[in-house]
């Protein structure tokens, strides 16, 4: 009786080890698959009404689905975007656009509402304002409350590019740019964005947004088309 019990216990342990092994192998292969590939979507996102950095008629369109509360988006803007700007955006080969994703609740919404309001009222101030929000994201405790209407007003004043801060506060408080934010949400749903930043080059989703070699190869391939 005791022997049987031991045997069945051993069998259970053996099966468990086997299951864990299979799951680990599966996860590792999935990870390896995902790091160096890109996925083609049926279409490129429609960026009508979205902010555009670079020439409107550039052949390649790079879209970032981002969230002002997301630390990886801050890192992407610091590490990848400057290289892209120098090599492709400033040279007229590509244009860059940003679509809001609201994965971190009310703070994401406040950032998105503020960004849309600046874009609507003071379009020339949009990109500096956009960068200043990411600059204001705390390096360590980014989960704590920092993206507030007050912070948006403070940033708008600090960059000194003619943003009407009274109008901006009104826009955030009354959610006057909510329809633009909803438009972004519709794109997020349409393209099934599940992580931020998600980077699309024309209709191609770059699975690892920090793989700069893959990004440049994809842009070069699109430029040849
Ligand atoms: Ca937008």
Short mmCIF file of N, CA and C in Angstrom, two decimals, residues 7-161:
data_model
loop_
_atom_site.label_atom_id
_atom_site.label_comp_id
_atom_site.label_asym_id
_atom_site.label_seq_id
_atom_site.Cartn_x
_atom_site.Cartn_y
_atom_site.Cartn_z
N UNK A 7 4.86 5.32 -5.33
CA UNK A 7 4.99 5.25 -6.79
C UNK A 7 4.11 6.29 -7.48
N UNK A 8 2.86 6.39 -6.97
CA UNK A 8 1.97 7.37 -7.62
C UNK A 8 2.44 8.79 -7.36
N UNK A 9 3.04 9.00 -6.16
CA UNK A 9 3.56 10.33 -5.88
C UNK A 9 4.72 10.66 -6.84
N UNK A 10 5.58 9.66 -7.03
CA UNK A 10 6.69 9.85 -7.96
C UNK A 10 6.19 10.15 -9.37
N UNK A 11 5.14 9.45 -9.73
CA UNK A 11 4.57 9.63 -11.07
C UNK A 11 4.04 11.06 -11.25
N UNK A 12 3.38 11.53 -10.18
CA UNK A 12 2.85 12.90 -10.22
C UNK A 12 3.99 13.90 -10.37
N UNK A 13 5.06 13.71 -9.58
CA UNK A 13 6.20 14.63 -9.65
C UNK A 13 6.83 14.58 -11.04
N UNK A 14 6.99 13.37 -11.56
CA UNK A 14 7.59 13.19 -12.89
C UNK A 14 6.76 13.92 -13.96
N UNK A 15 5.45 13.73 -13.88
CA UNK A 15 4.56 14.38 -14.86
C UNK A 15 4.66 15.91 -14.75
N UNK A 16 4.69 16.38 -13.49
CA UNK A 16 4.79 17.83 -13.28
C UNK A 16 6.07 18.39 -13.89
N UNK A 17 7.19 17.70 -13.65
CA UNK A 17 8.48 18.14 -14.19
C UNK A 17 8.41 18.20 -15.71
N UNK A 18 7.78 17.17 -16.28
CA UNK A 18 7.66 17.09 -17.74
C UNK A 18 6.85 18.27 -18.28
N UNK A 19 5.74 18.56 -17.60
CA UNK A 19 4.87 19.68 -18.03
C UNK A 19 5.64 20.99 -17.97
N UNK A 20 6.35 21.22 -16.84
CA UNK A 20 7.12 22.46 -16.67
C UNK A 20 8.15 22.58 -17.79
N UNK A 21 8.83 21.47 -18.09
CA UNK A 21 9.84 21.47 -19.15
C UNK A 21 9.24 21.86 -20.50
N UNK A 22 8.10 21.24 -20.81
CA UNK A 22 7.44 21.53 -22.09
C UNK A 22 7.04 23.00 -22.19
N UNK A 23 6.48 23.53 -21.09
CA UNK A 23 6.05 24.93 -21.07
C UNK A 23 7.26 25.84 -21.27
N UNK A 24 8.38 25.51 -20.59
CA UNK A 24 9.59 26.32 -20.70
C UNK A 24 10.12 26.31 -22.13
N UNK A 25 10.16 25.12 -22.72
CA UNK A 25 10.66 25.01 -24.10
C UNK A 25 9.76 25.79 -25.05
N UNK A 26 8.45 25.65 -24.86
CA UNK A 26 7.48 26.36 -25.70
C UNK A 26 7.67 27.87 -25.60
N UNK A 27 7.81 28.35 -24.34
CA UNK A 27 7.97 29.79 -24.11
C UNK A 27 9.26 30.30 -24.75
N UNK A 28 10.34 29.53 -24.61
CA UNK A 28 11.63 29.94 -25.18
C UNK A 28 11.56 30.01 -26.70
N UNK A 29 10.93 29.03 -27.33
CA UNK A 29 10.82 29.07 -28.79
C UNK A 29 9.97 30.25 -29.24
N UNK A 30 8.89 30.49 -28.47
CA UNK A 30 8.04 31.64 -28.81
C UNK A 30 8.83 32.93 -28.73
N UNK A 31 9.65 33.06 -27.66
CA UNK A 31 10.43 34.27 -27.46
C UNK A 31 11.43 34.45 -28.61
N UNK A 32 12.10 33.35 -28.97
CA UNK A 32 13.08 33.41 -30.05
C UNK A 32 12.40 33.80 -31.35
N UNK A 33 11.18 33.30 -31.55
CA UNK A 33 10.41 33.62 -32.75
C UNK A 33 10.07 35.09 -32.83
N UNK A 34 9.79 35.66 -31.65
CA UNK A 34 9.25 37.01 -31.63
C UNK A 34 10.31 38.10 -31.73
N UNK A 35 11.54 37.80 -31.37
CA UNK A 35 12.51 38.87 -31.26
C UNK A 35 12.99 39.39 -32.60
N UNK A 36 13.03 38.56 -33.63
CA UNK A 36 13.66 39.04 -34.86
C UNK A 36 12.69 39.04 -36.04
N UNK A 37 11.40 39.05 -35.74
CA UNK A 37 10.45 39.03 -36.85
C UNK A 37 9.52 40.21 -36.80
N UNK A 38 8.95 40.50 -37.92
CA UNK A 38 7.92 41.51 -37.95
C UNK A 38 6.68 40.89 -38.58
N UNK A 39 5.55 41.49 -38.30
CA UNK A 39 4.29 40.92 -38.74
C UNK A 39 3.62 41.91 -39.70
N UNK A 40 3.11 41.40 -40.79
CA UNK A 40 2.46 42.29 -41.74
C UNK A 40 0.97 42.36 -41.45
N UNK A 41 0.48 43.58 -41.39
CA UNK A 41 -0.94 43.79 -41.18
C UNK A 41 -1.60 44.06 -42.54
N UNK A 42 -2.92 44.02 -42.59
CA UNK A 42 -3.59 44.23 -43.88
C UNK A 42 -3.40 45.64 -44.43
N UNK A 43 -3.33 46.62 -43.50
CA UNK A 43 -3.20 47.99 -43.97
C UNK A 43 -2.34 48.79 -43.00
N UNK A 44 -1.92 49.98 -43.45
CA UNK A 44 -1.21 50.89 -42.55
C UNK A 44 -2.25 51.71 -41.79
N UNK A 45 -1.94 52.17 -40.59
CA UNK A 45 -2.92 52.98 -39.86
C UNK A 45 -3.20 54.30 -40.59
N UNK A 46 -4.47 54.71 -40.56
CA UNK A 46 -4.84 56.00 -41.14
C UNK A 46 -4.43 57.09 -40.15
N UNK A 47 -3.48 57.95 -40.55
CA UNK A 47 -2.99 58.96 -39.59
C UNK A 47 -3.60 60.35 -39.82
N UNK A 48 -4.74 60.38 -40.51
CA UNK A 48 -5.45 61.66 -40.67
C UNK A 48 -5.75 62.25 -39.29
N UNK A 49 -5.36 63.51 -39.09
CA UNK A 49 -5.63 64.16 -37.81
C UNK A 49 -4.61 63.85 -36.73
N UNK A 50 -3.63 63.02 -37.05
CA UNK A 50 -2.60 62.68 -36.07
C UNK A 50 -1.39 63.62 -36.26
N UNK A 51 -0.59 63.77 -35.20
CA UNK A 51 0.60 64.62 -35.36
C UNK A 51 1.60 63.96 -36.31
N UNK A 52 2.26 64.78 -37.12
CA UNK A 52 3.25 64.24 -38.06
C UNK A 52 4.57 64.99 -37.90
N UNK A 53 5.62 64.22 -37.74
CA UNK A 53 6.98 64.77 -37.70
C UNK A 53 7.64 64.41 -39.01
N UNK A 54 8.15 65.42 -39.73
CA UNK A 54 8.77 65.15 -41.03
C UNK A 54 7.88 65.58 -42.17
N UNK A 55 8.28 65.17 -43.37
CA UNK A 55 7.54 65.58 -44.55
C UNK A 55 6.28 64.75 -44.74
N UNK A 56 5.16 65.46 -45.00
CA UNK A 56 3.87 64.78 -45.18
C UNK A 56 3.92 63.74 -46.30
N UNK A 57 4.71 64.03 -47.36
CA UNK A 57 4.70 63.12 -48.51
C UNK A 57 5.84 62.09 -48.47
N UNK A 58 6.47 61.92 -47.34
CA UNK A 58 7.54 60.91 -47.22
C UNK A 58 6.97 59.53 -47.55
N UNK A 59 7.79 58.72 -48.21
CA UNK A 59 7.31 57.43 -48.70
C UNK A 59 6.96 56.45 -47.57
N UNK A 60 7.73 56.52 -46.50
CA UNK A 60 7.53 55.57 -45.40
C UNK A 60 6.87 56.28 -44.21
N UNK A 61 5.91 55.62 -43.61
CA UNK A 61 5.25 56.17 -42.41
C UNK A 61 5.54 55.28 -41.21
N UNK A 62 6.12 55.89 -40.18
CA UNK A 62 6.39 55.16 -38.94
C UNK A 62 5.36 55.63 -37.91
N UNK A 63 4.65 54.70 -37.32
CA UNK A 63 3.66 55.07 -36.30
C UNK A 63 4.04 54.43 -34.98
N UNK A 64 4.09 55.26 -33.95
CA UNK A 64 4.26 54.72 -32.60
C UNK A 64 2.92 54.73 -31.89
N UNK A 65 2.51 53.58 -31.38
CA UNK A 65 1.39 53.51 -30.46
C UNK A 65 2.02 53.58 -29.08
N UNK A 66 1.83 54.71 -28.41
CA UNK A 66 2.54 54.91 -27.15
C UNK A 66 1.66 55.44 -26.04
N UNK A 67 2.22 55.46 -24.85
CA UNK A 67 1.50 55.87 -23.65
C UNK A 67 2.48 56.69 -22.81
N UNK A 68 2.07 57.91 -22.43
CA UNK A 68 2.99 58.78 -21.68
C UNK A 68 3.38 58.19 -20.32
N UNK A 69 2.60 57.23 -19.84
CA UNK A 69 2.91 56.61 -18.54
C UNK A 69 3.82 55.39 -18.67
N UNK A 70 4.15 55.03 -19.92
CA UNK A 70 4.88 53.77 -20.13
C UNK A 70 6.39 54.01 -20.18
N UNK A 71 7.14 53.35 -19.27
CA UNK A 71 8.59 53.55 -19.22
C UNK A 71 9.31 53.11 -20.50
N UNK A 72 8.83 52.07 -21.16
CA UNK A 72 9.47 51.61 -22.40
C UNK A 72 9.30 52.65 -23.51
N UNK A 73 8.18 53.39 -23.46
CA UNK A 73 7.96 54.43 -24.48
C UNK A 73 8.94 55.57 -24.28
N UNK A 74 9.17 55.92 -23.02
CA UNK A 74 10.18 56.95 -22.70
C UNK A 74 11.55 56.48 -23.22
N UNK A 75 11.90 55.23 -22.93
CA UNK A 75 13.19 54.68 -23.36
C UNK A 75 13.29 54.65 -24.89
N UNK A 76 12.19 54.27 -25.56
CA UNK A 76 12.18 54.22 -27.03
C UNK A 76 12.42 55.61 -27.61
N UNK A 77 11.77 56.60 -27.01
CA UNK A 77 11.92 57.98 -27.47
C UNK A 77 13.33 58.52 -27.26
N UNK A 78 14.02 57.98 -26.26
CA UNK A 78 15.38 58.45 -25.99
C UNK A 78 16.43 57.69 -26.79
N UNK A 79 16.16 56.39 -27.02
CA UNK A 79 17.19 55.56 -27.66
C UNK A 79 17.00 55.35 -29.15
N UNK A 80 15.77 55.22 -29.60
CA UNK A 80 15.52 54.86 -31.01
C UNK A 80 15.10 56.07 -31.85
N UNK A 81 14.16 56.86 -31.34
CA UNK A 81 13.63 57.97 -32.14
C UNK A 81 14.69 58.97 -32.62
N UNK A 82 15.67 59.34 -31.77
CA UNK A 82 16.67 60.30 -32.27
C UNK A 82 17.45 59.75 -33.47
N UNK A 83 17.76 58.44 -33.46
CA UNK A 83 18.48 57.83 -34.60
C UNK A 83 17.60 57.85 -35.85
N UNK A 84 16.32 57.52 -35.65
CA UNK A 84 15.38 57.52 -36.79
C UNK A 84 15.22 58.93 -37.36
N UNK A 85 15.16 59.91 -36.45
CA UNK A 85 14.99 61.30 -36.87
C UNK A 85 16.16 61.73 -37.75
N UNK A 86 17.37 61.42 -37.29
CA UNK A 86 18.56 61.83 -38.02
C UNK A 86 18.66 61.14 -39.40
N UNK A 87 18.41 59.81 -39.41
CA UNK A 87 18.65 59.05 -40.65
C UNK A 87 17.48 59.08 -41.63
N UNK A 88 16.27 59.14 -41.13
CA UNK A 88 15.13 58.98 -42.03
C UNK A 88 14.13 60.13 -42.04
N UNK A 89 13.88 60.73 -40.87
CA UNK A 89 12.83 61.75 -40.82
C UNK A 89 13.36 63.09 -41.33
N UNK A 90 14.52 63.51 -40.82
CA UNK A 90 15.11 64.78 -41.29
C UNK A 90 15.53 64.71 -42.75
N UNK A 91 15.78 63.51 -43.27
CA UNK A 91 16.21 63.36 -44.67
C UNK A 91 15.02 63.25 -45.62
N UNK A 92 13.80 63.25 -45.06
CA UNK A 92 12.61 63.22 -45.91
C UNK A 92 12.20 61.84 -46.39
N UNK A 93 12.89 60.80 -45.91
CA UNK A 93 12.55 59.44 -46.35
C UNK A 93 11.34 58.88 -45.60
N UNK A 94 11.20 59.30 -44.36
CA UNK A 94 10.09 58.78 -43.55
C UNK A 94 9.46 59.90 -42.73
N UNK A 95 8.20 59.70 -42.39
CA UNK A 95 7.55 60.61 -41.44
C UNK A 95 7.15 59.79 -40.23
N UNK A 96 6.97 60.49 -39.11
CA UNK A 96 6.69 59.80 -37.86
C UNK A 96 5.39 60.33 -37.26
N UNK A 97 4.58 59.43 -36.75
CA UNK A 97 3.34 59.83 -36.12
C UNK A 97 3.15 59.09 -34.80
N UNK A 98 2.36 59.68 -33.92
CA UNK A 98 2.16 59.11 -32.57
C UNK A 98 0.67 58.96 -32.28
N UNK A 99 0.29 57.77 -31.84
CA UNK A 99 -1.11 57.49 -31.50
C UNK A 99 -1.16 57.11 -30.01
N UNK A 100 -2.08 57.73 -29.29
CA UNK A 100 -2.19 57.48 -27.85
C UNK A 100 -2.78 56.12 -27.52
N UNK A 101 -2.16 55.46 -26.55
CA UNK A 101 -2.68 54.22 -26.00
C UNK A 101 -2.94 54.48 -24.52
N UNK A 102 -4.07 54.01 -24.01
CA UNK A 102 -4.42 54.32 -22.61
C UNK A 102 -4.37 53.07 -21.74
N UNK A 103 -3.16 52.55 -21.55
CA UNK A 103 -3.02 51.32 -20.76
C UNK A 103 -2.83 51.57 -19.27
N UNK A 104 -2.64 52.86 -18.87
CA UNK A 104 -2.37 53.12 -17.46
C UNK A 104 -3.42 54.04 -16.84
N UNK A 105 -4.67 53.87 -17.25
CA UNK A 105 -5.78 54.54 -16.60
C UNK A 105 -5.85 56.04 -16.79
N UNK A 106 -6.32 56.73 -15.75
CA UNK A 106 -6.62 58.16 -15.82
C UNK A 106 -5.40 58.99 -16.20
N UNK A 107 -4.22 58.63 -15.71
CA UNK A 107 -3.04 59.42 -16.04
C UNK A 107 -2.73 59.37 -17.54
N UNK A 108 -2.89 58.18 -18.13
CA UNK A 108 -2.69 58.07 -19.59
C UNK A 108 -3.68 58.97 -20.31
N UNK A 109 -4.92 58.99 -19.81
CA UNK A 109 -5.97 59.79 -20.44
C UNK A 109 -5.65 61.28 -20.33
N UNK A 110 -5.19 61.72 -19.16
CA UNK A 110 -4.84 63.14 -18.97
C UNK A 110 -3.73 63.53 -19.95
N UNK A 111 -2.71 62.69 -20.09
CA UNK A 111 -1.61 62.97 -21.02
C UNK A 111 -2.11 63.04 -22.46
N UNK A 112 -2.98 62.09 -22.82
CA UNK A 112 -3.51 62.05 -24.19
C UNK A 112 -4.39 63.27 -24.47
N UNK A 113 -5.27 63.63 -23.52
CA UNK A 113 -6.14 64.81 -23.69
C UNK A 113 -5.29 66.07 -23.85
N UNK A 114 -4.23 66.19 -23.04
CA UNK A 114 -3.37 67.36 -23.11
C UNK A 114 -2.63 67.42 -24.45
N UNK A 115 -2.08 66.28 -24.86
CA UNK A 115 -1.37 66.23 -26.14
C UNK A 115 -2.27 66.63 -27.30
N UNK A 116 -3.48 66.08 -27.32
CA UNK A 116 -4.43 66.40 -28.39
C UNK A 116 -4.81 67.87 -28.38
N UNK A 117 -4.93 68.45 -27.18
CA UNK A 117 -5.30 69.87 -27.08
C UNK A 117 -4.17 70.76 -27.62
N UNK A 118 -2.93 70.41 -27.27
CA UNK A 118 -1.80 71.20 -27.77
C UNK A 118 -1.71 71.06 -29.29
N UNK A 119 -1.93 69.84 -29.78
CA UNK A 119 -1.89 69.62 -31.24
C UNK A 119 -2.96 70.45 -31.95
N UNK A 120 -4.15 70.53 -31.35
CA UNK A 120 -5.25 71.26 -31.98
C UNK A 120 -5.03 72.78 -31.93
N UNK A 121 -4.52 73.28 -30.80
CA UNK A 121 -4.46 74.73 -30.61
C UNK A 121 -3.11 75.36 -30.95
N UNK A 122 -2.04 74.61 -30.73
CA UNK A 122 -0.68 75.14 -30.95
C UNK A 122 0.15 74.03 -31.62
N UNK A 123 -0.18 73.67 -32.87
CA UNK A 123 0.45 72.48 -33.48
C UNK A 123 1.99 72.51 -33.47
N UNK A 124 2.58 73.71 -33.62
CA UNK A 124 4.05 73.78 -33.64
C UNK A 124 4.67 73.38 -32.30
N UNK A 125 3.86 73.47 -31.24
CA UNK A 125 4.40 73.13 -29.92
C UNK A 125 4.22 71.65 -29.59
N UNK A 126 3.53 70.90 -30.49
CA UNK A 126 3.19 69.53 -30.13
C UNK A 126 4.41 68.66 -29.81
N UNK A 127 5.38 68.57 -30.73
CA UNK A 127 6.49 67.62 -30.52
C UNK A 127 7.35 67.99 -29.31
N UNK A 128 7.67 69.30 -29.12
CA UNK A 128 8.40 69.64 -27.88
C UNK A 128 7.60 69.29 -26.62
N UNK A 129 6.27 69.51 -26.66
CA UNK A 129 5.41 69.19 -25.50
C UNK A 129 5.42 67.68 -25.26
N UNK A 130 5.27 66.93 -26.33
CA UNK A 130 5.28 65.47 -26.30
C UNK A 130 6.57 64.95 -25.65
N UNK A 131 7.69 65.49 -26.09
CA UNK A 131 8.98 65.06 -25.54
C UNK A 131 9.10 65.46 -24.07
N UNK A 132 8.60 66.67 -23.75
CA UNK A 132 8.71 67.16 -22.38
C UNK A 132 7.89 66.30 -21.40
N UNK A 133 6.77 65.73 -21.88
CA UNK A 133 5.99 64.85 -20.99
C UNK A 133 6.83 63.60 -20.67
N UNK A 134 7.42 63.00 -21.71
CA UNK A 134 8.26 61.82 -21.46
C UNK A 134 9.45 62.18 -20.58
N UNK A 135 10.03 63.36 -20.80
CA UNK A 135 11.16 63.79 -19.96
C UNK A 135 10.74 63.89 -18.49
N UNK A 136 9.47 64.26 -18.27
CA UNK A 136 8.98 64.44 -16.90
C UNK A 136 8.65 63.11 -16.21
N UNK A 137 8.59 62.06 -16.99
CA UNK A 137 8.27 60.74 -16.40
C UNK A 137 9.40 60.34 -15.45
N UNK A 138 9.09 60.04 -14.17
CA UNK A 138 10.17 59.70 -13.23
C UNK A 138 10.90 58.43 -13.67
N UNK A 139 12.22 58.43 -13.54
CA UNK A 139 13.00 57.27 -13.95
C UNK A 139 12.74 56.06 -13.07
N UNK A 140 12.56 56.29 -11.78
CA UNK A 140 12.40 55.15 -10.88
C UNK A 140 10.94 54.85 -10.59
N UNK A 141 10.29 55.74 -9.84
CA UNK A 141 8.94 55.44 -9.38
C UNK A 141 7.89 55.92 -10.39
N UNK A 142 7.93 55.32 -11.61
CA UNK A 142 7.02 55.80 -12.64
C UNK A 142 5.57 55.37 -12.42
N UNK A 143 5.36 54.42 -11.49
CA UNK A 143 3.98 53.98 -11.21
C UNK A 143 3.24 54.96 -10.29
N UNK A 144 4.00 55.79 -9.57
CA UNK A 144 3.34 56.73 -8.67
C UNK A 144 2.65 57.83 -9.49
N UNK A 145 1.73 58.53 -8.84
CA UNK A 145 0.98 59.58 -9.55
C UNK A 145 1.89 60.75 -9.90
N UNK A 146 2.05 61.02 -11.17
CA UNK A 146 2.82 62.21 -11.59
C UNK A 146 2.17 62.91 -12.78
N UNK A 147 1.42 62.11 -13.61
CA UNK A 147 0.86 62.73 -14.82
C UNK A 147 -0.50 63.35 -14.49
N UNK A 148 -0.43 64.57 -13.97
CA UNK A 148 -1.64 65.26 -13.50
C UNK A 148 -1.91 66.47 -14.40
N UNK A 149 -3.13 67.03 -14.36
CA UNK A 149 -3.40 68.26 -15.10
C UNK A 149 -2.40 69.37 -14.71
N UNK A 150 -2.08 69.48 -13.41
CA UNK A 150 -1.11 70.50 -12.96
C UNK A 150 0.24 70.32 -13.65
N UNK A 151 0.67 69.05 -13.75
CA UNK A 151 1.97 68.76 -14.38
C UNK A 151 1.93 69.18 -15.86
N UNK A 152 0.81 68.92 -16.53
CA UNK A 152 0.68 69.29 -17.94
C UNK A 152 0.78 70.80 -18.13
N UNK A 153 0.13 71.54 -17.22
CA UNK A 153 0.16 73.00 -17.29
C UNK A 153 1.58 73.50 -17.05
N UNK A 154 2.24 72.88 -16.06
CA UNK A 154 3.62 73.27 -15.73
C UNK A 154 4.54 73.05 -16.94
N UNK A 155 4.40 71.89 -17.59
CA UNK A 155 5.24 71.58 -18.76
C UNK A 155 4.94 72.56 -19.90
N UNK A 156 3.65 72.80 -20.13
CA UNK A 156 3.24 73.71 -21.22
C UNK A 156 3.85 75.09 -21.03
N UNK A 157 3.88 75.57 -19.78
CA UNK A 157 4.47 76.87 -19.50
C UNK A 157 5.98 76.84 -19.67
N UNK A 158 6.60 75.75 -19.19
CA UNK A 158 8.06 75.65 -19.18
C UNK A 158 8.66 75.62 -20.59
N UNK A 159 7.98 74.96 -21.54
CA UNK A 159 8.59 74.88 -22.88
C UNK A 159 8.46 76.22 -23.63
N UNK A 160 7.58 77.10 -23.12
CA UNK A 160 7.52 78.48 -23.61
C UNK A 160 7.33 78.60 -25.13
N UNK A 161 6.33 77.88 -25.64
CA UNK A 161 6.08 77.93 -27.08
C UNK A 161 4.68 78.45 -27.40
#
